[in-house]
């Protein structure tokens, strides 16, 4: 869509205002709204000014002025606002140099796509994330100097099997038995369908929706694979739509990876493939029907996985899910069909177009622009350096004897470990100026100071249970 078409679209849809959206560095959408008359052809070149010092991980106070320039092809009508609202995702620009901002996650994704083309390896990286989430009925939490607690609740929660509900009708999925019971055990079929239909009304192709493994409303809605930047944009719409549909129905959605103890966490298994001139390059006659290029791509992800986790699993809570011996794929191995491996080669279809690799370690708390870009850079690095992924592991990894399991490398055990790995291993991200040293340094600094240290300094409620009577 061109700028002229966006203006015409606004007229046809009766838009009264324009919502300009962009994301902060950690990955949360930000926005401001202007009257529709303020959007002109020049807006797509000159942009709109805003205070960059108020955005997490961005500008210092003495250099706060920034521009956000709307990107015409991103135009959509918001499905929730009362006034007809045209939405445009913007790119961040320095107002003095007019250069793209190095810490703008969307710019990093644009550079990753451009770098792939420059390498000659391929012209399109297709990304297909499977973002899991929880639908809760109630959430409360507090963290102060002298108190800390959280509590979530759900009509589906198995812990409510004895609750007075006037009447309690039962049908609450037991722990790890939420995949795929029909209603009345599944109480969110209609809600998920509303989410699906809202996404499709925005032009976002959806493949399916279903309940997930955990009790208490864990769910998954899968989007059809798209080019990297388009999918990163769609992931922002995805989270926005799901949260607002839930909120409008008196529920709440979280993409926090591990909100419950004793049940499955939420992952974001991410499918990756590279194409060139309309042809898939990951299909071949090697293991599980993939090409040698795909095996090298796997080698790149496995080699850099510990550093990748700083972007693909970027919260302290991420590592409550990535615990060895439980359901999450922490062991750095690859396999066909084996879902306990960090990388799986799906075997649903023999079509060359369906051949891709599935990186199972990521979770949906990530910033999609950064996570997808980092994955692609690891894939490119593996292909360029012909990185051998080693032998496939087709056994049940969690059933291996300790002496054999000890030979399989593992994902980081904490966000602090992942950030340390990124500090030591980020040269592959700097190629083509996709990630800058400044962007990586700020990511490490922000995460260490604002998240890792903040969590480390606070007593945990369970520590009172364990230690108060010592």
C-alpha atoms as one frame of an Amber mdcrd trajectory, in Angstrom:
protein
   0.000   0.000   0.000   1.291   3.442  -0.949   0.765   6.672   1.051  -1.877
   7.861  -1.407  -3.783   4.613  -0.898  -3.578   4.991   2.873  -5.188   8.431
   2.683  -7.904   7.039   0.440  -8.424   4.113   2.817  -8.914   6.552   5.693
 -11.618   8.356   3.725 -13.393   5.141   2.672 -13.434   3.800   6.235 -14.536
   7.116   7.726 -11.458   7.365   9.962 -11.645  10.238  12.439  -8.179   9.833
  13.961  -4.844   8.154  13.245  -3.039   6.029  15.822   0.754   5.923  15.378
   2.375   2.859  16.936   5.921   1.756  17.653   7.549  -0.353  20.330   9.922
   0.278  23.192  13.128  -1.702  23.381  11.828  -4.537  25.615   8.932  -5.088
  23.209   5.723  -3.349  24.324   3.661  -1.332  21.839   3.494   2.445  22.421
   1.110   4.862  20.668  -0.255   8.358  20.295  -3.237   9.627  18.308  -3.641
  12.604  15.968  -6.679  13.942  14.084  -7.063  12.463  10.601  -6.395  15.901
   9.059  -2.838  15.743  10.443  -2.033  12.764   8.200  -0.868  14.051   4.825
   1.444  12.758   2.117   4.315  14.647   3.745   3.703  12.743   7.010   5.155
   9.627   5.371   8.458  11.460   4.931   8.566  14.041   7.731   6.961  11.919
  10.461   5.686  13.021  13.876   7.771  14.201  16.823   7.758  12.598  20.279
   9.834  12.359  23.469  12.264   9.443  23.099  13.591   9.783  26.661  10.309
   8.456  28.044  10.627   5.174  26.102  12.334   2.294  27.899  15.875   1.661
  26.667  15.977   4.657  24.340  17.267   8.235  24.465  18.771  10.183  27.401
  16.902  13.275  28.563  19.362  15.661  26.872  18.722  14.103  23.443  15.062
  13.233  23.758  13.523  14.514  20.509  12.752  11.730  18.013  10.590  11.245
  14.922   8.286   8.360  14.114   7.632   7.990  10.375   4.502   6.017   9.430
   5.056   2.986   7.178   2.231   2.994   4.625   1.957  -0.797   4.029   1.141
  -1.333   7.734  -2.173   0.554   7.602  -5.132  -1.147   9.316  -8.353  -0.030
  10.976  -8.394  -0.614  14.719 -11.102  -3.143  15.666 -11.620  -1.880  19.239
 -11.664   1.921  19.457 -15.031   3.672  19.561 -14.018   6.332  17.025 -13.019
   4.933  13.592  -9.227   4.815  13.906  -6.623   4.273  11.216  -3.512   2.576
  12.657  -0.013   2.934  11.212   3.159   1.328  12.523   6.083   3.724  12.348
   9.852   3.658  11.966  11.965   5.728  14.347  14.240   8.424  12.897  16.751
  10.854  14.388  15.334  14.367  13.843  18.752  15.917  13.151  20.509  13.347
  10.950  17.249  11.843   9.601  18.960   8.451   9.958  17.015   5.417  11.195
  17.427   4.880  14.942  19.817   2.035  15.767  17.773   0.882  18.775  14.465
   0.755  16.910  13.633  -2.980  16.923  11.751  -2.647  13.646  14.799  -1.148
  11.933  16.892  -4.087  13.138  14.381  -6.482  11.526  14.489  -4.488   8.285
  18.282  -4.697   8.263  18.174  -8.454   8.899  15.963  -8.994   5.843  18.222
  -6.776   3.732  21.341  -8.593   4.926  19.905 -11.972   3.917  19.455 -10.672
   0.375  22.984  -9.225   0.286  24.503 -12.570   1.250  22.940 -14.184  -1.826
  21.802 -17.133   0.307  18.134 -16.323  -0.213  15.714 -13.454  -0.610  13.036
 -14.277   1.974  13.101 -15.636   5.509   9.728 -17.063   6.469   8.834 -17.092
  10.166   5.957 -18.964  11.795   5.636 -18.518  15.584   3.315 -20.605  17.758
   2.681 -18.231  20.647   1.048 -19.865  23.658  -0.724 -17.840  26.346  -2.985
 -18.091  29.388  -6.529 -16.771  29.735  -7.245 -15.910  33.382 -10.348 -14.538
  35.087  -8.503 -12.616  37.774  -4.941 -11.519  38.515  -3.584  -9.695  41.558
   0.003  -8.978  42.559   2.133  -6.670  44.706   5.827  -6.118  45.291   6.865
  -3.638  47.988   9.640  -3.298  50.559   7.818  -5.444  53.100   5.445  -7.603
  51.071   5.188  -9.602  47.909   2.500 -11.826  46.468   0.689 -12.862  43.299
  -2.514 -14.749  42.669  -4.159 -15.743  39.421  -7.471 -17.508  39.038  -9.534
 -19.213  36.363 -12.882 -20.937  36.154 -10.900 -23.733  34.507  -8.274 -24.001
  37.249  -8.177 -27.509  38.683  -7.566 -25.956  42.121 -11.176 -24.706  41.958
 -12.697 -28.182  41.799 -14.022 -27.755  45.366 -14.859 -24.042  45.242 -18.387
 -22.820  45.960 -19.608 -21.580  42.581 -23.394 -21.724  43.072 -23.180 -24.358
  41.626 -19.735 -25.746  40.807 -20.304 -27.793  37.635 -16.873 -29.399  37.503
 -15.192 -30.057  34.154 -11.882 -28.432  35.066  -8.864 -29.777  33.145  -6.349
 -31.511  35.381  -2.707 -30.434  35.327  -1.130 -31.249  31.946  -4.453 -32.598
  30.565  -5.715 -29.535  28.700  -4.759 -30.790  25.201  -7.511 -30.999  23.529
 -10.719 -31.652  25.530 -13.983 -30.385  24.014 -16.414 -28.194  25.986 -17.554
 -28.091  28.721 -13.999 -28.838  29.930 -12.729 -26.318  27.383 -14.483 -23.144
  28.490 -12.824 -20.703  26.090 -13.715 -22.051  22.649 -15.927 -19.078  21.775
 -13.428 -16.571  23.164 -10.566 -18.022  21.114 -12.741 -18.044  18.007 -13.537
 -14.366  18.542  -9.798 -13.745  18.761  -9.224 -15.744  15.559 -11.947 -13.924
  13.634 -10.713 -10.525  14.806  -7.201 -11.372  13.594  -8.558 -12.476  10.230
 -10.598  -9.269   9.934  -7.255  -7.447  10.085  -5.858  -9.508   7.224  -3.810
 -11.795   9.484  -3.973 -15.386   8.235  -4.672 -17.882  11.027  -4.157 -21.637
  10.750  -5.909 -22.886  13.908  -6.813 -22.219  17.520  -6.958 -24.698  20.385
  -6.627 -25.271  24.113  -3.109 -26.041  25.279  -1.726 -28.560  27.757  -2.035
 -26.676  31.047  -5.089 -26.201  33.211  -6.571 -22.717  33.746  -7.115 -21.643
  30.163  -3.757 -22.140  28.457  -4.263 -21.680  24.713  -2.590 -21.333  21.336
  -3.540 -19.576  18.104  -1.228 -20.176  15.147  -0.609 -17.617  12.422   0.368
 -18.703   8.929   4.064 -18.150   8.189   5.061 -14.799   6.684   8.278 -12.895
   5.846  10.219 -11.821   8.936   9.260  -8.138   9.210   5.623  -8.800   8.353
   5.429 -11.528  11.007   7.067  -9.309  13.626   4.419  -6.651  12.897   1.708
  -9.312  13.068   2.967 -10.588  16.423   2.362  -7.109  17.858  -1.180  -7.096
  16.455  -1.620 -10.658  17.754  -0.836  -9.714  21.339  -2.911  -6.540  21.079
  -5.966  -8.353  19.707  -5.848 -11.221  22.189  -5.489  -8.938  25.198  -8.317
  -6.648  24.081 -10.745  -9.410  23.117 -10.132 -11.024  26.511 -10.487  -7.700
  28.335 -13.755  -6.915  26.572 -15.087 -10.279  27.792 -13.931  -9.779  31.406
 -10.878 -12.023  31.074  -7.173 -11.264  30.975  -4.462 -12.718  28.716  -0.799
 -13.067  29.631   2.190 -14.083  27.517   4.283 -14.501  30.653   6.087 -17.829
  30.090   5.520 -19.418  33.506   2.608 -17.964  35.494   1.690 -21.300  37.152
   3.685 -23.676  39.326   3.427 -27.381  38.544   2.055 -27.136  35.008   3.298
 -26.381  31.513   4.630 -22.944  30.700   3.974 -21.002  27.510   6.503 -21.373
  24.721   6.689 -19.890  21.250   7.984 -22.628  18.966   9.226 -20.736  15.908
   9.360 -22.202  12.392  12.044 -20.846  10.060  12.743 -21.415   6.359  14.648
 -19.561   3.644  13.432 -19.195   0.082  14.939 -17.756  -3.094  13.134 -16.788
  -6.306   9.960 -18.394  -4.962  11.629 -21.726  -4.210  12.165 -23.302  -0.767
  15.817 -23.951   0.071  15.410 -26.120   3.166  13.999 -29.186   1.331  16.455
 -31.871   0.248  17.653 -35.454   0.540  19.431 -35.245   3.902  18.146 -36.217
   7.331  14.344 -35.932   7.650  14.094 -34.648   4.077  15.948 -31.388   4.599
  18.782 -29.877   2.579  22.413 -29.505   3.572  21.697 -25.772   3.880  19.013
 -26.505   6.467  21.435 -28.666   8.456  23.980 -25.846   8.454  21.193 -23.493
   9.599  20.471 -25.855  12.489  24.174 -25.842  13.294  24.136 -22.049  13.476
  21.219 -21.952  15.909  22.694 -24.663  18.130  26.101 -22.937  18.135  24.678
 -19.570  19.157  21.642 -20.731  21.136  22.880 -19.597  24.536  23.374 -16.060
  23.209  20.110 -16.173  21.251  18.224 -16.872  24.463  18.974 -13.325  25.625
  16.516 -12.242  22.900  14.254 -15.299  22.492  13.786 -15.873  26.245  14.373
 -12.368  27.578  12.743 -12.382  31.029  13.733 -13.800  34.387  10.438 -15.696
  34.291  11.494 -17.364  31.011  13.873 -19.568  32.976  11.126 -20.870  35.240
  10.025 -22.660  32.040  13.506 -23.587  30.786  14.351 -26.048  33.558  16.224
 -29.293  32.741  14.199 -32.455  33.216  10.788 -30.884  32.683   8.688 -30.148
  29.603  10.744 -27.384  27.990  13.356 -28.135  25.294  16.559 -27.000  27.013
  18.896 -29.594  25.501  20.695 -28.290  22.428  20.038 -31.059  19.969  17.928
 -31.583  16.836  15.570 -34.317  15.749  12.629 -35.160  13.535   9.363 -35.489
  15.410  11.081 -35.492  18.819   9.545 -32.576  20.714  12.072 -32.748  23.546
  14.832 -31.417  21.252  15.604 -27.699  21.012  15.222 -27.970  17.235  12.674
 -30.199  15.571  12.088 -30.913  11.895   8.299 -31.166  11.508   7.146 -34.176
   9.502   3.492 -33.268   8.869   3.972 -32.942   5.113   6.352 -34.227   2.436
   5.890 -31.094   0.319   9.171 -29.198  -0.242   7.327 -25.967   0.590   6.559
 -27.327   4.061  10.173 -28.103   4.922  11.415 -25.890   7.708  13.165 -26.077
  11.041  11.352 -25.459  14.308  13.270 -23.727  17.103  11.383 -24.750  20.256
  13.272 -22.876  22.978  11.783 -19.337  22.506   8.825 -17.998  24.466   6.223
 -15.296  23.733   7.625 -12.734  26.178  10.163 -11.831  23.496  10.363  -8.772
  21.267   9.600 -10.432  17.913  11.611  -7.971  15.845  14.759  -8.699  17.840
  14.182 -12.416  18.394  13.389 -13.230  14.754  16.308 -11.109  13.551  18.731
 -12.812  15.929  17.494 -16.254  14.826  17.975 -15.348  11.170  21.489 -14.074
  11.832  22.369 -17.367  13.549  20.924 -19.270  10.581  22.953 -17.189   8.106
  26.098 -17.638  10.203  25.614 -21.404  10.236  25.106 -21.531   6.470  28.050
 -19.263   5.661  30.411 -21.183   7.956  28.953 -24.613   7.098  28.432 -25.332
  10.788  27.982 -29.050  11.399  25.029 -29.634  13.748  26.360 -33.080  14.702
  24.282 -36.230  14.825  20.542 -36.048  15.295  19.110 -37.239  18.577  16.026
 -39.343  18.037  15.762 -40.742  21.541  13.662 -39.429  24.410  16.183 -36.902
  25.688  14.672 -36.798  29.161  14.935 -40.580  29.386  18.684 -40.681  28.711
  21.043 -41.910  31.461  22.939 -39.111  33.244  26.278 -39.986  31.668  24.813
 -39.664  28.149  22.787 -36.555  28.965  25.931 -34.859  30.302  27.333 -34.783
  26.754  24.416 -32.707  25.432  24.863 -28.941  25.876  22.027 -27.045  27.507
  20.316 -23.676  27.174  21.114 -21.079  29.851  19.618 -21.605  33.268  18.879
 -17.935  33.914  18.528 -14.612  32.144  21.831 -13.575  33.701  23.548 -16.564
  32.063  21.936 -15.721  28.711  23.098 -12.100  28.906  26.634 -13.255  29.740
  26.529 -15.566  26.715  25.362 -12.682  24.516  28.197 -10.504  25.806  30.703
 -13.217  24.830  29.066 -14.274  21.563  27.509 -11.536  19.452  29.863 -11.132
  16.502  27.411 -12.955  14.249  24.752 -10.342  15.095  26.987  -7.426  14.082
  27.404  -8.628  10.505  25.901  -6.249   7.993  25.362  -3.750  10.825  22.098
  -5.574  11.584  22.596  -5.264  15.337  24.926  -2.472  16.415  27.259  -2.735
  19.387  25.286   0.086  21.011  22.005  -1.813  20.642  23.466  -4.989  22.143
  25.166  -3.126  24.992  21.924  -1.309  25.849  19.959  -4.579  25.802  22.399
  -6.195  28.235  22.548  -3.108  30.462  18.773  -2.622  30.573  17.995  -6.267
  31.259  20.689  -6.602  33.929  19.817  -3.401  35.781  16.035  -3.274  35.402
  15.149  -6.953  35.589  17.906  -9.324  36.740  19.099  -7.144  39.637  15.578
  -6.124  40.648  14.533  -9.764  40.995  17.782 -10.830  42.705  17.434  -8.144
  45.370  13.925  -9.115  46.461  12.961 -11.877  48.897  10.767 -14.547  47.295
   7.499 -15.552  48.999   8.529 -19.209  48.915  11.679 -18.351  50.859   9.458
 -17.498  53.849   7.867 -20.933  53.538  11.298 -22.564  53.460  13.335 -20.473
  55.854  11.318 -18.276  58.192  11.644 -20.672  61.154  15.375 -21.211  60.786
